[in-house]
PDB file of C-alpha atoms in Angstrom:
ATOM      1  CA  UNK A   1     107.217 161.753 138.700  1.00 54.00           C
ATOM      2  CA  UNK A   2     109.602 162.600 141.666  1.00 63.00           C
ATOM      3  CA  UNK A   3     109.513 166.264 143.377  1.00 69.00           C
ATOM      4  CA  UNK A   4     110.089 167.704 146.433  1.00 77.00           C
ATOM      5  CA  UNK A   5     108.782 170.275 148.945  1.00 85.00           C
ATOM      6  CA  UNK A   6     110.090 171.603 152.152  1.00 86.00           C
ATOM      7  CA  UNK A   7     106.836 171.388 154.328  1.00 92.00           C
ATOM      8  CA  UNK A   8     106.654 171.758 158.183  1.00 93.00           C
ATOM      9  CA  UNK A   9     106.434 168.470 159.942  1.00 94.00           C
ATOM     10  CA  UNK A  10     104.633 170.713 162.957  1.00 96.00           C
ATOM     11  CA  UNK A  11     106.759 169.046 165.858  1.00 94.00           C
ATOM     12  CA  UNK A  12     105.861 172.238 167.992  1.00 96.00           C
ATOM     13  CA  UNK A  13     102.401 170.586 167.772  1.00 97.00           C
ATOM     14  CA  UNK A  14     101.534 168.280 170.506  1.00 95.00           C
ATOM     15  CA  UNK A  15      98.135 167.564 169.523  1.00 95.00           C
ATOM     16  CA  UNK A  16      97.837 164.615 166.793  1.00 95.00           C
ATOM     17  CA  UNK A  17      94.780 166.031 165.048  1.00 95.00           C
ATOM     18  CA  UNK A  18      96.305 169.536 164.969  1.00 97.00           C
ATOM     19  CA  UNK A  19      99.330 168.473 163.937  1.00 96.00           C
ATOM     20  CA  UNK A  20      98.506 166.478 161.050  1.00 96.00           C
ATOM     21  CA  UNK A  21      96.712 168.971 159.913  1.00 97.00           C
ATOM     22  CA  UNK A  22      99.450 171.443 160.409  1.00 97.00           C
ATOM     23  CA  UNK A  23     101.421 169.203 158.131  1.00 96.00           C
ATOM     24  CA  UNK A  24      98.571 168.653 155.310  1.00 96.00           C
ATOM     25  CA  UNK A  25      97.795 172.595 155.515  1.00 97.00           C
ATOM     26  CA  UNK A  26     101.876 173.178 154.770  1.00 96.00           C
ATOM     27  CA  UNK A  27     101.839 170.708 152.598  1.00 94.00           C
ATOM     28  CA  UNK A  28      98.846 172.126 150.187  1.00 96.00           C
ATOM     29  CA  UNK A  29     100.108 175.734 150.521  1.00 96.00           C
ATOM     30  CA  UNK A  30     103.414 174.469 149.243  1.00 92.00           C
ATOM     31  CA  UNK A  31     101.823 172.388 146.177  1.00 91.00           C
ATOM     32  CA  UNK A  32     100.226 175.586 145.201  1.00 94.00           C
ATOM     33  CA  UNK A  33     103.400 177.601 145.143  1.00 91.00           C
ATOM     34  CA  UNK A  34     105.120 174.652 143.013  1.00 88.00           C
ATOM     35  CA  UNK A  35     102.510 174.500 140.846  1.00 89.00           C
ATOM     36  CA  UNK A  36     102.729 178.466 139.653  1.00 91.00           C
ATOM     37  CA  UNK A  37     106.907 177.723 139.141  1.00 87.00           C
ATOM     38  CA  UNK A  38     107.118 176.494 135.020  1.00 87.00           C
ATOM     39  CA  UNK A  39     108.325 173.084 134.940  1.00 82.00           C
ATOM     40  CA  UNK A  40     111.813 173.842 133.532  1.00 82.00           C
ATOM     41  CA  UNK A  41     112.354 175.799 136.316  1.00 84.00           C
ATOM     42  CA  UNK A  42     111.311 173.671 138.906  1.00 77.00           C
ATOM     43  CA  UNK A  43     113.637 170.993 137.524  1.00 79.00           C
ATOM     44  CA  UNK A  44     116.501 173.594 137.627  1.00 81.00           C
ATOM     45  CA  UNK A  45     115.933 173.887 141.466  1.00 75.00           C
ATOM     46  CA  UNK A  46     115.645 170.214 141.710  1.00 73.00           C
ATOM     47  CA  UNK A  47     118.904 169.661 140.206  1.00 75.00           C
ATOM     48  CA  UNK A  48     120.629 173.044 142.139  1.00 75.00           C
ATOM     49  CA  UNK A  49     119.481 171.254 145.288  1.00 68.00           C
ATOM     50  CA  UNK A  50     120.873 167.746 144.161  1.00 67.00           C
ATOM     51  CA  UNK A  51     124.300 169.330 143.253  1.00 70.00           C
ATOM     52  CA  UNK A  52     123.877 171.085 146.768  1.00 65.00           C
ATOM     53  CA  UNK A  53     123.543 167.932 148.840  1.00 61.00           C
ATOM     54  CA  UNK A  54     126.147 165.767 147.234  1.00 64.00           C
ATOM     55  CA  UNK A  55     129.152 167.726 147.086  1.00 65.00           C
ATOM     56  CA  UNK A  56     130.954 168.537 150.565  1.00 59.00           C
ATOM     57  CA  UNK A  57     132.022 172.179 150.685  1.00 56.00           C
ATOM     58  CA  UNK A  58     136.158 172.346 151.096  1.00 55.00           C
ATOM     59  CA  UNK A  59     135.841 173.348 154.999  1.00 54.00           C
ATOM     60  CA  UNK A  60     134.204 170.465 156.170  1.00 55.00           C
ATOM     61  CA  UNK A  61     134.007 171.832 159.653  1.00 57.00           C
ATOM     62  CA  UNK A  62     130.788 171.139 161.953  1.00 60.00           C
ATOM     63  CA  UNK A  63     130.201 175.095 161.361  1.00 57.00           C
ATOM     64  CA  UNK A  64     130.663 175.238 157.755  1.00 53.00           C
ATOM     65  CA  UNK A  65     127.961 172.371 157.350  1.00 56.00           C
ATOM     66  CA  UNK A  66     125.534 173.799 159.802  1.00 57.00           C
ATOM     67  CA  UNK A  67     125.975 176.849 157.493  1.00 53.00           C
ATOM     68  CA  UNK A  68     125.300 175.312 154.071  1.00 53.00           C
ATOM     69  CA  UNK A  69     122.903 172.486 155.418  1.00 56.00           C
ATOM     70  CA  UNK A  70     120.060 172.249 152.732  1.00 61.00           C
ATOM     71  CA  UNK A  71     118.138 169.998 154.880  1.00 74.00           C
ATOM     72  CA  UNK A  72     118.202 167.557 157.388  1.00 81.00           C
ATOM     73  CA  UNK A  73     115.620 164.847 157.452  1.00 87.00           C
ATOM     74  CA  UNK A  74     113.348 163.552 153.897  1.00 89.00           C
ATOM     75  CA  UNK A  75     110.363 161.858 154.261  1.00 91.00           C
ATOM     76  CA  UNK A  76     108.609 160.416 151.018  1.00 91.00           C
ATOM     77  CA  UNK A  77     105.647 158.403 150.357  1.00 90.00           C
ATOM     78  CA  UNK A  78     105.671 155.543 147.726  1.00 90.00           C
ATOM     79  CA  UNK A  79     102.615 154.152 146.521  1.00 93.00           C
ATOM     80  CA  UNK A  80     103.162 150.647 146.151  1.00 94.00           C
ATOM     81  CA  UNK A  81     100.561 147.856 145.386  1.00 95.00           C
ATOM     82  CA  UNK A  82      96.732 147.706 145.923  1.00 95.00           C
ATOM     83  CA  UNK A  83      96.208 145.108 144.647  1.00 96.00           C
ATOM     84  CA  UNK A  84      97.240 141.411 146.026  1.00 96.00           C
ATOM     85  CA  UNK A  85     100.560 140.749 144.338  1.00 96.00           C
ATOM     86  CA  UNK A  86     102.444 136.596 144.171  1.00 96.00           C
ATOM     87  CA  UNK A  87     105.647 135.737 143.634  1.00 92.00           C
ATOM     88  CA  UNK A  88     105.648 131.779 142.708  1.00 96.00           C
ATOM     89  CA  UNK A  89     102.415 131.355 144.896  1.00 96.00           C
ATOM     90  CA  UNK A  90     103.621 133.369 148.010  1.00 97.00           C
ATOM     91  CA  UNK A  91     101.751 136.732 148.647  1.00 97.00           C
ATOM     92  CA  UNK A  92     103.928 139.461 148.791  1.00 95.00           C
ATOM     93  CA  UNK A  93     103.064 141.027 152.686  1.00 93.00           C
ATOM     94  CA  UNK A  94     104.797 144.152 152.745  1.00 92.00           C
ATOM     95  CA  UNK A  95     107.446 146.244 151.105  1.00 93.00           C
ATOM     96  CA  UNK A  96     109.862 147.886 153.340  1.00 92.00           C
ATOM     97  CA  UNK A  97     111.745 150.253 151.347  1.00 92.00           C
ATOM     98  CA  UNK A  98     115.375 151.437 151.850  1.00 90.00           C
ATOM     99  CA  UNK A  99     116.523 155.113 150.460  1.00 89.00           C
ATOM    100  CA  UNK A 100     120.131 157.135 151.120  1.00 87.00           C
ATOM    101  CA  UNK A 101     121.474 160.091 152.960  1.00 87.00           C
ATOM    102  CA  UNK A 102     122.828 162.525 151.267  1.00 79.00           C
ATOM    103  CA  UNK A 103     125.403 164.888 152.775  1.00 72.00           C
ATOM    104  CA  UNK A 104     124.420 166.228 156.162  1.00 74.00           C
ATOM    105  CA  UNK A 105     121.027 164.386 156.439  1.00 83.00           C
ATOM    106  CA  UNK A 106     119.894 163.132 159.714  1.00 90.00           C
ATOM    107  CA  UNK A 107     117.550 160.803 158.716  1.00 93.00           C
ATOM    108  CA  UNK A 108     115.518 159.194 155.829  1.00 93.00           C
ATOM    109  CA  UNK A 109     111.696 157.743 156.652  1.00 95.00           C
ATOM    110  CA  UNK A 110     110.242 156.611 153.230  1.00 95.00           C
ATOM    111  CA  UNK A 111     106.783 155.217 153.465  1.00 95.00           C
ATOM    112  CA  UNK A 112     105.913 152.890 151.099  1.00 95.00           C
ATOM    113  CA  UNK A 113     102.082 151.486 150.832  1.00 94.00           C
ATOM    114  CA  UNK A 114     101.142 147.820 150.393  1.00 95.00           C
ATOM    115  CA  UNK A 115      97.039 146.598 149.861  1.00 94.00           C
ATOM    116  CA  UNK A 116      96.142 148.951 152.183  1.00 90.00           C
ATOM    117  CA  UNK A 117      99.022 148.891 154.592  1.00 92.00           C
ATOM    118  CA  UNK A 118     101.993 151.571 155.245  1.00 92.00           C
ATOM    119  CA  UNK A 119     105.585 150.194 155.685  1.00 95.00           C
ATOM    120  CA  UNK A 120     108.078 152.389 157.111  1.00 96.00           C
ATOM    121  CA  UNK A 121     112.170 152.447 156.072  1.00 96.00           C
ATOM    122  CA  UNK A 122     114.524 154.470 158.333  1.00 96.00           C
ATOM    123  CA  UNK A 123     117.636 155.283 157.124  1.00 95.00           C
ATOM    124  CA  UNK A 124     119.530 156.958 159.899  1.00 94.00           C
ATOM    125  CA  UNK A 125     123.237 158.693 159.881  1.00 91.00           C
ATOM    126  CA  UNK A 126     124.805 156.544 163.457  1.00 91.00           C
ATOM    127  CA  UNK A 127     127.207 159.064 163.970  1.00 88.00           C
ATOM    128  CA  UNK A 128     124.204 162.163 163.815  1.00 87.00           C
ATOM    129  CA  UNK A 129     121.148 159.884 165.514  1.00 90.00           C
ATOM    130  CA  UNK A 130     122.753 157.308 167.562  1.00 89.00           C
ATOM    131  CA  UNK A 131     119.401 155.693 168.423  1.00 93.00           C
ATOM    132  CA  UNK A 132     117.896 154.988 165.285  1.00 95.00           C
ATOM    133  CA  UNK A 133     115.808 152.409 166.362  1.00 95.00           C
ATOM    134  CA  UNK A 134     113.838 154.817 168.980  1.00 95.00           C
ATOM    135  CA  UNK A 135     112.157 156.494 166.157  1.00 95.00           C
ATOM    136  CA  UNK A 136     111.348 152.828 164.771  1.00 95.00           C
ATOM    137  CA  UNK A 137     110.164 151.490 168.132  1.00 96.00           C
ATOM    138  CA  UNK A 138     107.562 154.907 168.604  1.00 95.00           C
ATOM    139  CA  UNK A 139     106.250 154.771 164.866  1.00 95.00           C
ATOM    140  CA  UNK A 140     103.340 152.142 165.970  1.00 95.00           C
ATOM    141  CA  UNK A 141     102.801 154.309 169.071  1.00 95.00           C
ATOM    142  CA  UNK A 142     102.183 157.347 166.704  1.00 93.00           C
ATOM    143  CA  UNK A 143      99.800 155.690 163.871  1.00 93.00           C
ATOM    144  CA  UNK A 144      97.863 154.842 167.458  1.00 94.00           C
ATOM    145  CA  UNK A 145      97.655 158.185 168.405  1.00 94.00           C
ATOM    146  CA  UNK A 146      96.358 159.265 164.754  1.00 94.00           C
ATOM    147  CA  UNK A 147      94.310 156.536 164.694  1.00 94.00           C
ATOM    148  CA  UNK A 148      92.707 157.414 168.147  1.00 95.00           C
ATOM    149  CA  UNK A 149      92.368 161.182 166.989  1.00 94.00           C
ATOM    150  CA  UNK A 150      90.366 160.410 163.882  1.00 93.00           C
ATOM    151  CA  UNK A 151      88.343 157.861 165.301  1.00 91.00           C
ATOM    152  CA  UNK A 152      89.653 154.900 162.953  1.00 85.00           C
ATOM    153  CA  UNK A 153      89.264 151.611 163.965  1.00 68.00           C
ATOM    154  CA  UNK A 154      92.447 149.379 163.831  1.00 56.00           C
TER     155      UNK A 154
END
């Protein structure tokens, strides 16, 4: 099943704790709302906003697309394997997924989970965010930081 919410990613937030909590509080409020929209509907939406971020609108001028920008950045979450996983004897180690932009996005981050472990694929648009790989480099930085917050040892 594939859906999708707009939820706040609480960047205003400098506080890891707070913010990822933030972010699971915006996310929960907008499950509920999704789940009192029928499913025929929902799918209407879902294809509306497809249509929306594929087609270019005629004036394809930097304020016509700040305009009719839909959104800007997608993150998803993939489970992937629990469960150890071989491919002719070698143990498959990680999966590092790889998604699309769509119109005016920014920036794809799909998480994908493997035995235990998160891996992280960033699709970037070079000519909207240059430096890519800053984002990449900070990522380990970050899961510190949560890590740290909730007491987890790593």
């Amino acid at each position: 099943s594939v859906g999708g919410l707009v939820v706040s990613i609480a960047s205003d937030i400098a506080d890891p704790r707070r913010r990822l909590e933030a972010i699971r509080e915006s996310t929960r409020d907008a499950k509920t709302r999704n789940r009192l929209i029928p499913v025929s509907i929902n799918r209407t939406i879902a294809a509306i906003g497809n249509y929306l971020m594929s087609v270019r609108p005629r004036d394809s001028s930097e304020a016509m697309a700040d305009r009719t920008r839909v959104l800007n950045l997608v993150i998803s979450n993939v489970p992937g394997p629990a469960k150890p996983r071989y491919m002719y004897g070698a143990l498959l180690e990680g999966i590092y997924p790889a998604s699309v932009l769509m119109l005016d996005q920014r920036l794809n981050i799909t998480l994908l989970s493997c035995r235990g472990d998160l891996n992280f694929g960033l699709i970037g648009c070079p000519d909207r965010l240059p430096h890519l790989q800053r984002i990449a480099v900070l990522i380990p930085e970050a899961m510190q930081e949560l890590e740290q917050a909730y007491d987890i040892a790593g």
